[in-house]
Short mmCIF file of C-alpha atoms in Angstrom, two decimals:
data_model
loop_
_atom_site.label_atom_id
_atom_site.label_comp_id
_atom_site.label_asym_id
_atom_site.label_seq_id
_atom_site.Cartn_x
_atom_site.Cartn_y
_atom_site.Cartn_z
CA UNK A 1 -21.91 -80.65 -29.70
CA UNK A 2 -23.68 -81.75 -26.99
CA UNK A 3 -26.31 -79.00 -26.22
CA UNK A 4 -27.16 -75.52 -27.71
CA UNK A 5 -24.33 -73.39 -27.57
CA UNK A 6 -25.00 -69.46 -27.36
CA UNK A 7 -22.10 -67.21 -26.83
CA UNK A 8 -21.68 -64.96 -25.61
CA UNK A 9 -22.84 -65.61 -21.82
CA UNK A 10 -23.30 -61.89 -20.88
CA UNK A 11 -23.36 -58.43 -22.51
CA UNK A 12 -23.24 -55.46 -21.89
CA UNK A 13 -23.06 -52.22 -23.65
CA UNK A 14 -24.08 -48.83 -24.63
CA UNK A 15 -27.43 -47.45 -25.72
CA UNK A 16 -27.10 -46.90 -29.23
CA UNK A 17 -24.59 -49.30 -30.09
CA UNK A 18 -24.79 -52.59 -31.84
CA UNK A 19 -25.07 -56.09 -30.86
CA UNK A 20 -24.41 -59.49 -32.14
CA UNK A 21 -25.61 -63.18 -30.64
CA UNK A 22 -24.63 -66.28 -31.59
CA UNK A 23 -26.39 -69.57 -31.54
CA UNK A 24 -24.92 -72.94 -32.41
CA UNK A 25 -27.57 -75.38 -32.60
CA UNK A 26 -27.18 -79.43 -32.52
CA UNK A 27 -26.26 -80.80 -34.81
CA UNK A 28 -28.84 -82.09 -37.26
CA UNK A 29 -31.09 -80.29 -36.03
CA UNK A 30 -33.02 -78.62 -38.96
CA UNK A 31 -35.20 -75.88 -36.70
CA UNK A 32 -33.78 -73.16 -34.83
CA UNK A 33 -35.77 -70.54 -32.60
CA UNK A 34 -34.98 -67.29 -31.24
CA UNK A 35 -36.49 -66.06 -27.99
CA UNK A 36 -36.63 -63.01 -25.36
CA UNK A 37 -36.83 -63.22 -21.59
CA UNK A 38 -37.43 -59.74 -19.71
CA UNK A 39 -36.93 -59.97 -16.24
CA UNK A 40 -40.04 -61.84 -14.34
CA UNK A 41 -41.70 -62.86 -17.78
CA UNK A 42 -42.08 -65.75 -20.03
CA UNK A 43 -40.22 -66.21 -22.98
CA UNK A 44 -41.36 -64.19 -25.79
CA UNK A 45 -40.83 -65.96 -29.14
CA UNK A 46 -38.75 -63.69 -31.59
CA UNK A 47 -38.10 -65.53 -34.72
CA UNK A 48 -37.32 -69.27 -36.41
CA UNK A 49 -35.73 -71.32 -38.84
CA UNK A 50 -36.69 -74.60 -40.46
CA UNK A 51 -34.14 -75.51 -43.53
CA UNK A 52 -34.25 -73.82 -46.16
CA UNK A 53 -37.30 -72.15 -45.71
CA UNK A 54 -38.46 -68.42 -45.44
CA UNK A 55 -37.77 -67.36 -41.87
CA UNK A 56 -40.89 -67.08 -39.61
CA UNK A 57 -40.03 -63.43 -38.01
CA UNK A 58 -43.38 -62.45 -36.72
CA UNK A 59 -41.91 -61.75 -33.25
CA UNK A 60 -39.43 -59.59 -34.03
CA UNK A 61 -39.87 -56.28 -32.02
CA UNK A 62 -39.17 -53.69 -34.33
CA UNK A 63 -36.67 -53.54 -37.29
CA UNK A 64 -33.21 -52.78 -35.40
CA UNK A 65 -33.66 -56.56 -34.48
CA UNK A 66 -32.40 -58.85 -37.44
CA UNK A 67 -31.13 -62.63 -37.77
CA UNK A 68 -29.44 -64.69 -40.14
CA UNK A 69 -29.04 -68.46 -40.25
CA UNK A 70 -26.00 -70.26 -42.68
CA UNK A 71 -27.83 -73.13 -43.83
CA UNK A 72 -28.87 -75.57 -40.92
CA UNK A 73 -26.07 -74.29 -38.43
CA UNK A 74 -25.17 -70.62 -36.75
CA UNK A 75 -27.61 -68.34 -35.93
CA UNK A 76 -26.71 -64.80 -35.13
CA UNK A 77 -29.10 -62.24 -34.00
CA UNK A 78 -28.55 -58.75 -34.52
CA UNK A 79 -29.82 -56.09 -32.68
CA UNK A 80 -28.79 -52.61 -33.86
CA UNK A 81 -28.97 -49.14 -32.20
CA UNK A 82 -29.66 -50.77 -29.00
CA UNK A 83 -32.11 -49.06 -26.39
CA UNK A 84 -32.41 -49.40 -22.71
CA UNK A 85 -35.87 -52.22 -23.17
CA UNK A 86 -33.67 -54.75 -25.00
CA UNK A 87 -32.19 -55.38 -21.99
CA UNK A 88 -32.85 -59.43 -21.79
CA UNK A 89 -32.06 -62.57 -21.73
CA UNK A 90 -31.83 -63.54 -24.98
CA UNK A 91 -32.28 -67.61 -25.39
CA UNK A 92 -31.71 -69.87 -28.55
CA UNK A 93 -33.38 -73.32 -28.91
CA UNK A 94 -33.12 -76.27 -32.02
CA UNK A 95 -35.32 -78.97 -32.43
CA UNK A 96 -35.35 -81.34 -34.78
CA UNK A 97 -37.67 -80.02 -37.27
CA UNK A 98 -40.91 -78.13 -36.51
CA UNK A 99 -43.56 -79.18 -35.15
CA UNK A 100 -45.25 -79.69 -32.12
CA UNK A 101 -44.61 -83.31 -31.45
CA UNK A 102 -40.84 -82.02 -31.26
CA UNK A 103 -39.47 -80.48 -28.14
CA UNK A 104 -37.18 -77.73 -28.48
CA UNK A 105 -33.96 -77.86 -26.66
CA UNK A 106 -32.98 -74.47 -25.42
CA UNK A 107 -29.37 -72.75 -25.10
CA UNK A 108 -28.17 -71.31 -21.44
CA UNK A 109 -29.03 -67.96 -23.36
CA UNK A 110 -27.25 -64.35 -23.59
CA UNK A 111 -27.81 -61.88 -20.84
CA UNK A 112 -27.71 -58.34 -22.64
CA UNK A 113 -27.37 -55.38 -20.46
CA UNK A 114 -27.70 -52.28 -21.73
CA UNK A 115 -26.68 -48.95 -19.89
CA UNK B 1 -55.68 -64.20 -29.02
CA UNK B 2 -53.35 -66.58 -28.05
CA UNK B 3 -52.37 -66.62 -24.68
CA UNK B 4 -50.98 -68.39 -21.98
CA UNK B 5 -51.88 -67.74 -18.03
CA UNK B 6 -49.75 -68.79 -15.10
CA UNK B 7 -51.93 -66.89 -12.23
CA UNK B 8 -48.84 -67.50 -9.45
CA UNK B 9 -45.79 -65.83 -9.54
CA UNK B 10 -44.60 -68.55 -6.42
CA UNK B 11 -46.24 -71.74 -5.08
CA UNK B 12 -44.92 -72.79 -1.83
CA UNK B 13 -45.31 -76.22 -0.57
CA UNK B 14 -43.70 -78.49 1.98
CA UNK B 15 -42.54 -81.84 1.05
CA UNK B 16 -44.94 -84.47 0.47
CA UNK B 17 -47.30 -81.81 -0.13
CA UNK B 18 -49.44 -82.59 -3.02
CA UNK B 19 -48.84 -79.68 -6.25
CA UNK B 20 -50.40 -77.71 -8.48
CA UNK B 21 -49.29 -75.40 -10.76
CA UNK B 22 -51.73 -74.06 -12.79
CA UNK B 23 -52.02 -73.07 -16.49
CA UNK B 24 -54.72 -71.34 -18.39
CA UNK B 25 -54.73 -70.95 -22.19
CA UNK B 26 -56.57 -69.20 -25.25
CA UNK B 27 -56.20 -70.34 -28.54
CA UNK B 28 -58.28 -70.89 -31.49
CA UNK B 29 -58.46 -74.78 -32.57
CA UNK B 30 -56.82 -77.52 -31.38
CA UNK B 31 -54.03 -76.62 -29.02
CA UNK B 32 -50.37 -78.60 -28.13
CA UNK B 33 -49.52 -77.75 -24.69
CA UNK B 34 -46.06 -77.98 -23.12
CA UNK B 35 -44.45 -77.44 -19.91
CA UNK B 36 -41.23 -76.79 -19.23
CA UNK B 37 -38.95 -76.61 -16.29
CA UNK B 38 -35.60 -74.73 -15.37
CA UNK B 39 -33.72 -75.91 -12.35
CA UNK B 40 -31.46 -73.69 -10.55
CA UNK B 41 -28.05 -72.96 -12.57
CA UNK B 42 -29.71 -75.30 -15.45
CA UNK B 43 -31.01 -74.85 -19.23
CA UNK B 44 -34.76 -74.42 -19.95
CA UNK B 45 -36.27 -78.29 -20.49
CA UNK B 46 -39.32 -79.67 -21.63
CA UNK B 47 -40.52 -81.46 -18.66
CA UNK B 48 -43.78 -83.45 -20.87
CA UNK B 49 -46.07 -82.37 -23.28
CA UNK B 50 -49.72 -83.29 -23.72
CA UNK B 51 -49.84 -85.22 -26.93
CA UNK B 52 -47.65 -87.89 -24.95
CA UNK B 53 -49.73 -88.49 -21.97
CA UNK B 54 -46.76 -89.19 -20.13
CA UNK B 55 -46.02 -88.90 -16.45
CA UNK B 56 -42.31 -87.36 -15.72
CA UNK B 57 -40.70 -87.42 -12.37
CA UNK B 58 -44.69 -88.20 -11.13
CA UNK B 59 -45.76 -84.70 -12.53
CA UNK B 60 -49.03 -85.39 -14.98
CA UNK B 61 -51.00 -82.57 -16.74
CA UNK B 62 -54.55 -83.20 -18.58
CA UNK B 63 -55.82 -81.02 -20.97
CA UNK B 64 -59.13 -79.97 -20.29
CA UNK B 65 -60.58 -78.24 -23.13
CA UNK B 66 -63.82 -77.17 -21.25
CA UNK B 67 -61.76 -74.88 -18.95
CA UNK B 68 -58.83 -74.25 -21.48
CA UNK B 69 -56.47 -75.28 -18.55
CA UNK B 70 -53.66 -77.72 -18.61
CA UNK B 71 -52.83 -77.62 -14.94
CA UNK B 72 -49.37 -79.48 -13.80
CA UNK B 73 -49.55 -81.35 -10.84
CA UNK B 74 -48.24 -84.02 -8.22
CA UNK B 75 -49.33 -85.90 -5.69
CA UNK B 76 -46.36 -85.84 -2.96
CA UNK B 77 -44.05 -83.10 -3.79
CA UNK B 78 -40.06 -83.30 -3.36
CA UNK B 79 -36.93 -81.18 -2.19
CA UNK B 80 -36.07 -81.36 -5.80
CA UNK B 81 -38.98 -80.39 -7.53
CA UNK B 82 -37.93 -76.84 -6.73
CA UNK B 83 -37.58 -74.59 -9.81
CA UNK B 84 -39.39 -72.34 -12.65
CA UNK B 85 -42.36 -73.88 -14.25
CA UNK B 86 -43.30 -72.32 -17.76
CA UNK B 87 -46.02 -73.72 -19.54
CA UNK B 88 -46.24 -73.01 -23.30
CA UNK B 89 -48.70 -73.37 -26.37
CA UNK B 90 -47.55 -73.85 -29.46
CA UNK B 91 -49.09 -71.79 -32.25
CA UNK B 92 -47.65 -72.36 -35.75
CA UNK B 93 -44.32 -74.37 -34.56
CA UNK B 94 -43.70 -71.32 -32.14
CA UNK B 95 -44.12 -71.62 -28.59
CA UNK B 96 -46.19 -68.75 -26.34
CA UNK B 97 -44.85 -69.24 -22.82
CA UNK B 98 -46.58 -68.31 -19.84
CA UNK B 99 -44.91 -65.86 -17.28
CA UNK B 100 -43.81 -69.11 -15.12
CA UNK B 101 -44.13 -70.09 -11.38
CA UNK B 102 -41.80 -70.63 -9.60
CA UNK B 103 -42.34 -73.70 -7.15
CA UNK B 104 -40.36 -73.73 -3.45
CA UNK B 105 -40.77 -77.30 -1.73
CA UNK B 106 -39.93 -76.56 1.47
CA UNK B 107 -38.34 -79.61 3.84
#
């Protein structure tokens, strides 16, 4: 495709219940990121992907928050028993590979509400 | 720790005004800085990044290592300039964004 694709757009649910986000990255692209936006902060890095590699998830939040990558495409991130603070926008970027000297290219993101 | 600072929530200019949006960082080593930019109704973007020493739609930032800043600025600011500034570190292929500011370029 063109750009990062995250579906879907908006969210919303119940405390307690469980969520799932999707990321399609571009294709090729080897590295795959997973951040949080609060309202009126920066974007809070979550987890990544780079091939076939162990997952980097030293951002997650706690251990209701989960994601799963099929080889170098989808990304889904899992957030189960959802509370009230999860409420976010949750964004998805790919670059292609890590590294600093490559710029990530960043999904319109998922806005999760939750009542 | 590693941190990145963005003291202003909004920076209001008028056009032609010169800019500067200011960045502050802490990090151990030698850092890659990054800022990015979100127009209204657009995707996050990387607008440059240090390491290039490029100058993008006349914005140019220099890392100054003394002051740990890498401030973002511009000489004669524009109508379309307007939007969310973020700049970001990146620590072990992740990137630590600041809280952004957002920049209003007033006609």
């Amino acid at each position: 495709g063109a750009g990062v694709s995250q579906s879907p757009s908006n969210k919303v649910t119940e405390k307690g219940k469980d969520v799932e986000l999707r990321c399609d990255p571009i294709s090729g692209h080897t590295a795959l990121y997973w951040y949080r936006q609060r309202l009126g902060q920066g974007l809070e890095f979550l987890i990544y992907f780079q091939g076939n590699s162990a997952p980097d998830k030293s951002g997650l939040p706690s251990d209701r928050f989960s994601a799963e990558r099929t080889g170098e495409s989808v990304s889904t991130l899992t957030i189960q028993r959802t509370q009230q603070e999860d409420s976010a926008v949750y964004l998805c970027a790919s670059s292609s590979r890590v590294g600093g000297d490559q710029p990530q290219h960043f999904g319109d993101g998922t806005r999760l509400s939750i009542l | 720790a590693q941190r990145v600072t963005q003291p202003e929530k909004l920076l209001s200019v008028f056009k032609g005004a010169p800019v500067e949006l200011k960045c502050n960082y802490s990090y151990s080593g030698s850092p890659e800085l990054f800022w990015y930019v979100q127009y209204s109704r657009q995707r996050l973007q990387l607008l440059l990044r240090h390491i290039s020493r490029e100058s993008i739609k006349g914005f140019t930032a220099d890392l100054n290592k003394g002051e740990t800043s890498f401030h973002l600025k511009k000489p004669f600011a524009q109508e379309e300039d307007s939007a969310m500034y973020y700049c970001a570190l990146d620590s072990s292929y992740k990137l630590i964004f600041g809280s952004g500011t957002r920049l209003l370029v007033r006609p």
